[in-house]
PDB file of C-alpha atoms and ligand atoms in Angstrom:
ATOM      1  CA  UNK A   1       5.171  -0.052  15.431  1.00 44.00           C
ATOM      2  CA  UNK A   2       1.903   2.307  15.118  1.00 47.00           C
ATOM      3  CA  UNK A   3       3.553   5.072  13.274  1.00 55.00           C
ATOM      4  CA  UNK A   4       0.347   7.070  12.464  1.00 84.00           C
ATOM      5  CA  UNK A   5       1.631   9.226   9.306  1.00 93.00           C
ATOM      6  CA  UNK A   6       3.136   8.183   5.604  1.00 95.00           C
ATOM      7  CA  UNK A   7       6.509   7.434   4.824  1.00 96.00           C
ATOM      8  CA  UNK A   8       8.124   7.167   1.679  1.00 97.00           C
ATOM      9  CA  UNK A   9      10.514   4.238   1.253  1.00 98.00           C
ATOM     10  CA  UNK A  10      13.693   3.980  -0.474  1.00 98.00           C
ATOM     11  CA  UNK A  11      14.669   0.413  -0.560  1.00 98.00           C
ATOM     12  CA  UNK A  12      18.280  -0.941  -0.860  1.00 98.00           C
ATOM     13  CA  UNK A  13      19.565  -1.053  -4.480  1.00 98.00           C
ATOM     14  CA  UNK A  14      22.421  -3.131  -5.427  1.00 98.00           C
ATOM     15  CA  UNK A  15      23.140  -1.698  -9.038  1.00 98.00           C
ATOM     16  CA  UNK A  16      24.641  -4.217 -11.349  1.00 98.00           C
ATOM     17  CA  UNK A  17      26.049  -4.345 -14.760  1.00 98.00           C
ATOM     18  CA  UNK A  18      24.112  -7.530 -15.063  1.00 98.00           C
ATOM     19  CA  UNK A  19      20.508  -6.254 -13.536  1.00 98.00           C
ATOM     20  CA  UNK A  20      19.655  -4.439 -10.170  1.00 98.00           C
ATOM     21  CA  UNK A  21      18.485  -5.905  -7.148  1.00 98.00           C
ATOM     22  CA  UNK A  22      16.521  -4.505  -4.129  1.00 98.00           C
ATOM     23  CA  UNK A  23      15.078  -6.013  -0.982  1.00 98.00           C
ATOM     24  CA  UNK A  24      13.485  -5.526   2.429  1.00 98.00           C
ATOM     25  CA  UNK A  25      12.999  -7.810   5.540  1.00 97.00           C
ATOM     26  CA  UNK A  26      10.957  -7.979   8.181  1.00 95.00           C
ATOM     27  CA  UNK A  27      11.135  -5.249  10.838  1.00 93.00           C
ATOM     28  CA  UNK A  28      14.317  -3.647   9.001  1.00 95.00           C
ATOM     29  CA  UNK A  29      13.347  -1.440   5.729  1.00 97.00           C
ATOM     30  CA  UNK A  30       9.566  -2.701   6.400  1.00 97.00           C
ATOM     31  CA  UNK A  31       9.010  -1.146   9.840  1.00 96.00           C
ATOM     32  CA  UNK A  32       6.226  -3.627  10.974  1.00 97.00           C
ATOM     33  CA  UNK A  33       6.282  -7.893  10.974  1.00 97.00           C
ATOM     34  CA  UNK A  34       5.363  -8.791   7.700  1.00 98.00           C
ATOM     35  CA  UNK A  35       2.290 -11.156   7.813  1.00 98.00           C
ATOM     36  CA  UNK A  36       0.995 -11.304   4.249  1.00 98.00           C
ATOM     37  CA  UNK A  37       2.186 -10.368   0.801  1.00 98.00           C
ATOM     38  CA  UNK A  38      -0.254 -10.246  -1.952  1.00 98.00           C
ATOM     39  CA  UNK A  39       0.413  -8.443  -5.318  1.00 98.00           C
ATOM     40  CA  UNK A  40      -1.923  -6.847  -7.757  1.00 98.00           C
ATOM     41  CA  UNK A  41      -1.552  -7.538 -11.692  1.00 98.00           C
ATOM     42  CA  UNK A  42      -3.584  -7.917 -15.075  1.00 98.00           C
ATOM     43  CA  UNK A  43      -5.187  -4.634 -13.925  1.00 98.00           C
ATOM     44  CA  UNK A  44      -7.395  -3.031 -17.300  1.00 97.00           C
ATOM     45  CA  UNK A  45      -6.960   0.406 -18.156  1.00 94.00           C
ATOM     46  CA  UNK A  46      -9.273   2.781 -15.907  1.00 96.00           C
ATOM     47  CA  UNK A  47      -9.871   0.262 -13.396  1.00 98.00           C
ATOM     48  CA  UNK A  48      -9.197   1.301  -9.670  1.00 97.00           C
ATOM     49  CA  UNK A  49      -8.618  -0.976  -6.665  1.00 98.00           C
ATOM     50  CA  UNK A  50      -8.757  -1.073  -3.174  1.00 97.00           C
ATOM     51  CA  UNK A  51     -11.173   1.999  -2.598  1.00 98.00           C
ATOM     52  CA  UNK A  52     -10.942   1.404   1.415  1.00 98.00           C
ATOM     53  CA  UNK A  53      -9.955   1.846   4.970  1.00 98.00           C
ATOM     54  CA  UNK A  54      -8.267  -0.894   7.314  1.00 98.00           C
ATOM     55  CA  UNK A  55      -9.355  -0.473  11.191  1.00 97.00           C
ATOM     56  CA  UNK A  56      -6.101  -2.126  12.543  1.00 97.00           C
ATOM     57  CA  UNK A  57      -3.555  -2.941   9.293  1.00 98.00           C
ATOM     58  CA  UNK A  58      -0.882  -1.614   8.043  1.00 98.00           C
ATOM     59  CA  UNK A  59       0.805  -1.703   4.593  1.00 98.00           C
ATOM     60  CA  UNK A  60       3.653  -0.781   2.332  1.00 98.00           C
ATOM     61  CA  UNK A  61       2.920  -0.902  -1.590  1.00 98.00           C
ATOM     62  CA  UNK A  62       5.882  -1.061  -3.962  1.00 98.00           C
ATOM     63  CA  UNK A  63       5.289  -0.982  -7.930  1.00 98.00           C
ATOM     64  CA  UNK A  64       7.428  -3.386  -8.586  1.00 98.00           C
ATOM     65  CA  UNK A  65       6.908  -3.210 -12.492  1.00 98.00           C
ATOM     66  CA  UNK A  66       4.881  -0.402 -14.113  1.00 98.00           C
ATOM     67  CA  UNK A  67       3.476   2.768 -12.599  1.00 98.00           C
ATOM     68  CA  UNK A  68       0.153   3.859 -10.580  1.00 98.00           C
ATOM     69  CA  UNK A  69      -1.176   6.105  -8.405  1.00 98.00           C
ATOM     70  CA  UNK A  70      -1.929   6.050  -4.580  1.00 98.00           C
ATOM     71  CA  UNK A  71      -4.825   8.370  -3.336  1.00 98.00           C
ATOM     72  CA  UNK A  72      -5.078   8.126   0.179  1.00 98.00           C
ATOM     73  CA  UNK A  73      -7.799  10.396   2.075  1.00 97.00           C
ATOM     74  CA  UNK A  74      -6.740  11.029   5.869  1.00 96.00           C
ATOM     75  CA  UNK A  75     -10.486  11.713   6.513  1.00 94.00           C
ATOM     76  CA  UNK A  76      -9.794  15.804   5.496  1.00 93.00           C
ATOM     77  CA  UNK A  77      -7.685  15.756   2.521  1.00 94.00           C
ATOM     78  CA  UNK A  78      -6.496  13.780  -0.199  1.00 96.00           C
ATOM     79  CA  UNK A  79      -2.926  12.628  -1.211  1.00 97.00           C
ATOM     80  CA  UNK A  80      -1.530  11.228  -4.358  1.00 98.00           C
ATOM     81  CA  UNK A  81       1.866   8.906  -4.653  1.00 98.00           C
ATOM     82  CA  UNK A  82       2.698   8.187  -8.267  1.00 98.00           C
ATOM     83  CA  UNK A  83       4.795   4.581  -7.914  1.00 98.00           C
ATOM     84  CA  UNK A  84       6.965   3.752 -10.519  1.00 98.00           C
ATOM     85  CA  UNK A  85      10.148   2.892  -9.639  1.00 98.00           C
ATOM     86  CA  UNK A  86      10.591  -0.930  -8.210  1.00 97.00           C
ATOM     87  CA  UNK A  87      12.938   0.523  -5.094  1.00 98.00           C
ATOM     88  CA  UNK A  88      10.592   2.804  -3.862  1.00 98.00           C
ATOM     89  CA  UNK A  89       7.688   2.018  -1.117  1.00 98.00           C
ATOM     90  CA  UNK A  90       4.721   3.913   0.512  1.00 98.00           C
ATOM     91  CA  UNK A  91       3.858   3.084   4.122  1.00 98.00           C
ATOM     92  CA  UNK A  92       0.328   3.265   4.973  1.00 98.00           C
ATOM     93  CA  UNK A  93      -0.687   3.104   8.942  1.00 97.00           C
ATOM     94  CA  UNK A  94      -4.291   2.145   9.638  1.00 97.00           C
ATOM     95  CA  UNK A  95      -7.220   4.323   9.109  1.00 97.00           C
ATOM     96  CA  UNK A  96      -6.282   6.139   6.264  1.00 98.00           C
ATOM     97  CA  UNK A  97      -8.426   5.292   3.096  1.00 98.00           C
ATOM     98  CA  UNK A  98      -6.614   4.172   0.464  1.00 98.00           C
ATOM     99  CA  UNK A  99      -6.940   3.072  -3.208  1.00 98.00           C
ATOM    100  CA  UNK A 100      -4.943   2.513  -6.520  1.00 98.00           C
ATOM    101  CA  UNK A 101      -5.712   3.895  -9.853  1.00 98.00           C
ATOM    102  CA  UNK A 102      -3.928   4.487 -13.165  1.00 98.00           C
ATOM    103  CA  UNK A 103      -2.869   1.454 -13.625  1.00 98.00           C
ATOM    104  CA  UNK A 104       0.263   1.306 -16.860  1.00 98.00           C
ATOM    105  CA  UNK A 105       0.290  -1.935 -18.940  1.00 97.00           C
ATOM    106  CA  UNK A 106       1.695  -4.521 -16.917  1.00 96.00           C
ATOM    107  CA  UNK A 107       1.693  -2.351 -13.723  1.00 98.00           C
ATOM    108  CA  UNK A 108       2.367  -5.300 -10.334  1.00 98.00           C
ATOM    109  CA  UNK A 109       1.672  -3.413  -7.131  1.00 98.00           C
ATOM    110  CA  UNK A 110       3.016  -5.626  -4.212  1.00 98.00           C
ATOM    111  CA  UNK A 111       1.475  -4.991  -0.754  1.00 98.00           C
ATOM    112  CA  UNK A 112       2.981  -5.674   2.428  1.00 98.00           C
ATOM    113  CA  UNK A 113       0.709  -6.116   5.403  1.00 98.00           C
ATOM    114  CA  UNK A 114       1.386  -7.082   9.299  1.00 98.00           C
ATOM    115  CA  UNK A 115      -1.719  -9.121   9.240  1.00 98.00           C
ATOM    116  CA  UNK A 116      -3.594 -11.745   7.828  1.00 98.00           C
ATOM    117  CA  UNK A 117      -6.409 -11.322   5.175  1.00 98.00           C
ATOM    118  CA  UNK A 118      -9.633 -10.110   7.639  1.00 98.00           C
ATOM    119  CA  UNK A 119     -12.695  -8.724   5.984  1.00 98.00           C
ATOM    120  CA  UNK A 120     -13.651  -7.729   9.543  1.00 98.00           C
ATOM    121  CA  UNK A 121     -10.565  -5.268   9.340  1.00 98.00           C
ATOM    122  CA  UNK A 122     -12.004  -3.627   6.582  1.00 98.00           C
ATOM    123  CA  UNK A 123     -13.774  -0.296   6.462  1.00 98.00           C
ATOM    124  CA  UNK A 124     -15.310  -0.321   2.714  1.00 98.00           C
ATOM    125  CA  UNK A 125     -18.034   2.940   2.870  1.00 98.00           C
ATOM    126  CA  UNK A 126     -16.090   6.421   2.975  1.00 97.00           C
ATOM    127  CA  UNK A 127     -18.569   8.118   4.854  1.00 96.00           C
ATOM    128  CA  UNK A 128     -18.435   5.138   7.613  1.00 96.00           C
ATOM    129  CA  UNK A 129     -14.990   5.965   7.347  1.00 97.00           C
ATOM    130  CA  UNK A 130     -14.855   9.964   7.974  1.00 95.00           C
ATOM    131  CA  UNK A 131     -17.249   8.905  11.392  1.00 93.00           C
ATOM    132  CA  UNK A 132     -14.970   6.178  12.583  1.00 89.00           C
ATOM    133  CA  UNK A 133     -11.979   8.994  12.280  1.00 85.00           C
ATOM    134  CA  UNK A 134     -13.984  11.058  14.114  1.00 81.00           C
ATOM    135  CA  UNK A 135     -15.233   9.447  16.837  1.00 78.00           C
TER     136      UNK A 135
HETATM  137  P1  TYD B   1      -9.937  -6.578  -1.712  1.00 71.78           P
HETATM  138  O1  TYD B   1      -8.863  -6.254  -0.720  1.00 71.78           O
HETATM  139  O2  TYD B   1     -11.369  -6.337  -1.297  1.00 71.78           O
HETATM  140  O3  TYD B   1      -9.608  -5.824  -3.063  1.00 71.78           O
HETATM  141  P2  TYD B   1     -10.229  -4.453  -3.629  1.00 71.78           P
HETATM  142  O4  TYD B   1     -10.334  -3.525  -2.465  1.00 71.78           O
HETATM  143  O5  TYD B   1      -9.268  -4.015  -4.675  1.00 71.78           O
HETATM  144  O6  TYD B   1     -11.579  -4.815  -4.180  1.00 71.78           O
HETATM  145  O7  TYD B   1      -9.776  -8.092  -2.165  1.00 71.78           O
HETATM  146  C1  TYD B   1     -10.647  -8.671  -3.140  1.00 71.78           C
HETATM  147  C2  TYD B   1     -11.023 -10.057  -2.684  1.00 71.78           C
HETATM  148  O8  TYD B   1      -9.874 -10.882  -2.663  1.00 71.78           O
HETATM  149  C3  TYD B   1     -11.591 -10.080  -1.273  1.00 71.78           C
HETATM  150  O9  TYD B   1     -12.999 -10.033  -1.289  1.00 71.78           O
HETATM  151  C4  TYD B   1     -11.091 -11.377  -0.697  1.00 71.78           C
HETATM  152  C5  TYD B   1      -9.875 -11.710  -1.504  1.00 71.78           C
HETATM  153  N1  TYD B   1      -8.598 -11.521  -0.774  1.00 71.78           N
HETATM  154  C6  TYD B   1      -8.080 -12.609  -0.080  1.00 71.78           C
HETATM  155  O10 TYD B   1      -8.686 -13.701  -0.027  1.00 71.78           O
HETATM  156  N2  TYD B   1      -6.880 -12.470   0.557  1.00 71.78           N
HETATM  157  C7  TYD B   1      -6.188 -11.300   0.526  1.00 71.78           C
HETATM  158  O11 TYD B   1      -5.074 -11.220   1.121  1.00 71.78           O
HETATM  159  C8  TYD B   1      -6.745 -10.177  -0.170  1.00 71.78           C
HETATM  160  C9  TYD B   1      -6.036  -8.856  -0.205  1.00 71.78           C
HETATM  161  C10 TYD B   1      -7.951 -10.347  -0.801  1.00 71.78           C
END
């Protein structure tokens, strides 16, 4: 889909007397073909994750239990997305650097991706990361 900025999700929620439910699908609330789900869990307190850039991926992240914080750099300035509600995404687009801190106690960030797991995809220095944008 190649949208190139941010968007904040609100998922579907089916409020219930006996529990809520939410959900996406492919190409529908998630606006890309979902390749790969992996989720993030057991996370200590102070520890960050994911300080990097993807070259060609792009991602939603959804707390589903607990709360953190996004900080994504676009190369010039810095944005932060406090997660804590389990209906609620962030889209990502490629090239923007990314990572997760403040982790709560039993915080589970779920990532959506349109692609499979490629450490050649990844852009892991910041500095490498302000050139690529540039260039
Ligand atoms: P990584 O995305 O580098 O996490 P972080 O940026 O928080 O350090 O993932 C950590 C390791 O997990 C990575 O070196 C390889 C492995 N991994 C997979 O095998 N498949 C995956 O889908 C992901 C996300 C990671």
């Amino acid at each position: 889909m190649g949208n190139k900025c941010i968007l904040h999700l609100d998922f579907p929620k089916i409020l219930d007397e006996r529990g809520n439910l939410s959900f996406f699908e492919n190409n529908n609330q998630i606006p890309f073909d979902i390749k790969r789900v992996y989720w993030i869990y057991d996370v200590p307190g102070g520890e960050h994750r994911g300080g990097h850039a993807y070259k060609m991926q792009q991602e939603v992240i959804i707390a589903l239990s607990g709360s953190f914080d996004i900080v994504i750099h676009d190369g010039q300035k810095e944005t932060v997305v406090t997660l804590n509600r389990s209906y609620y995404g962030v889209y990502i687009p490629s090239m923007f650097w990314r990572h997760l801190e403040n982790f709560s106690t039993n915080a589970v960030a779920l990532i959506v991706s349109d692609m499979p797991y490629s450490e050649d995809d990844y852009i892991r220095d910041f500095e490498s990361f302000k050139s690529y944008k540039l260039s």
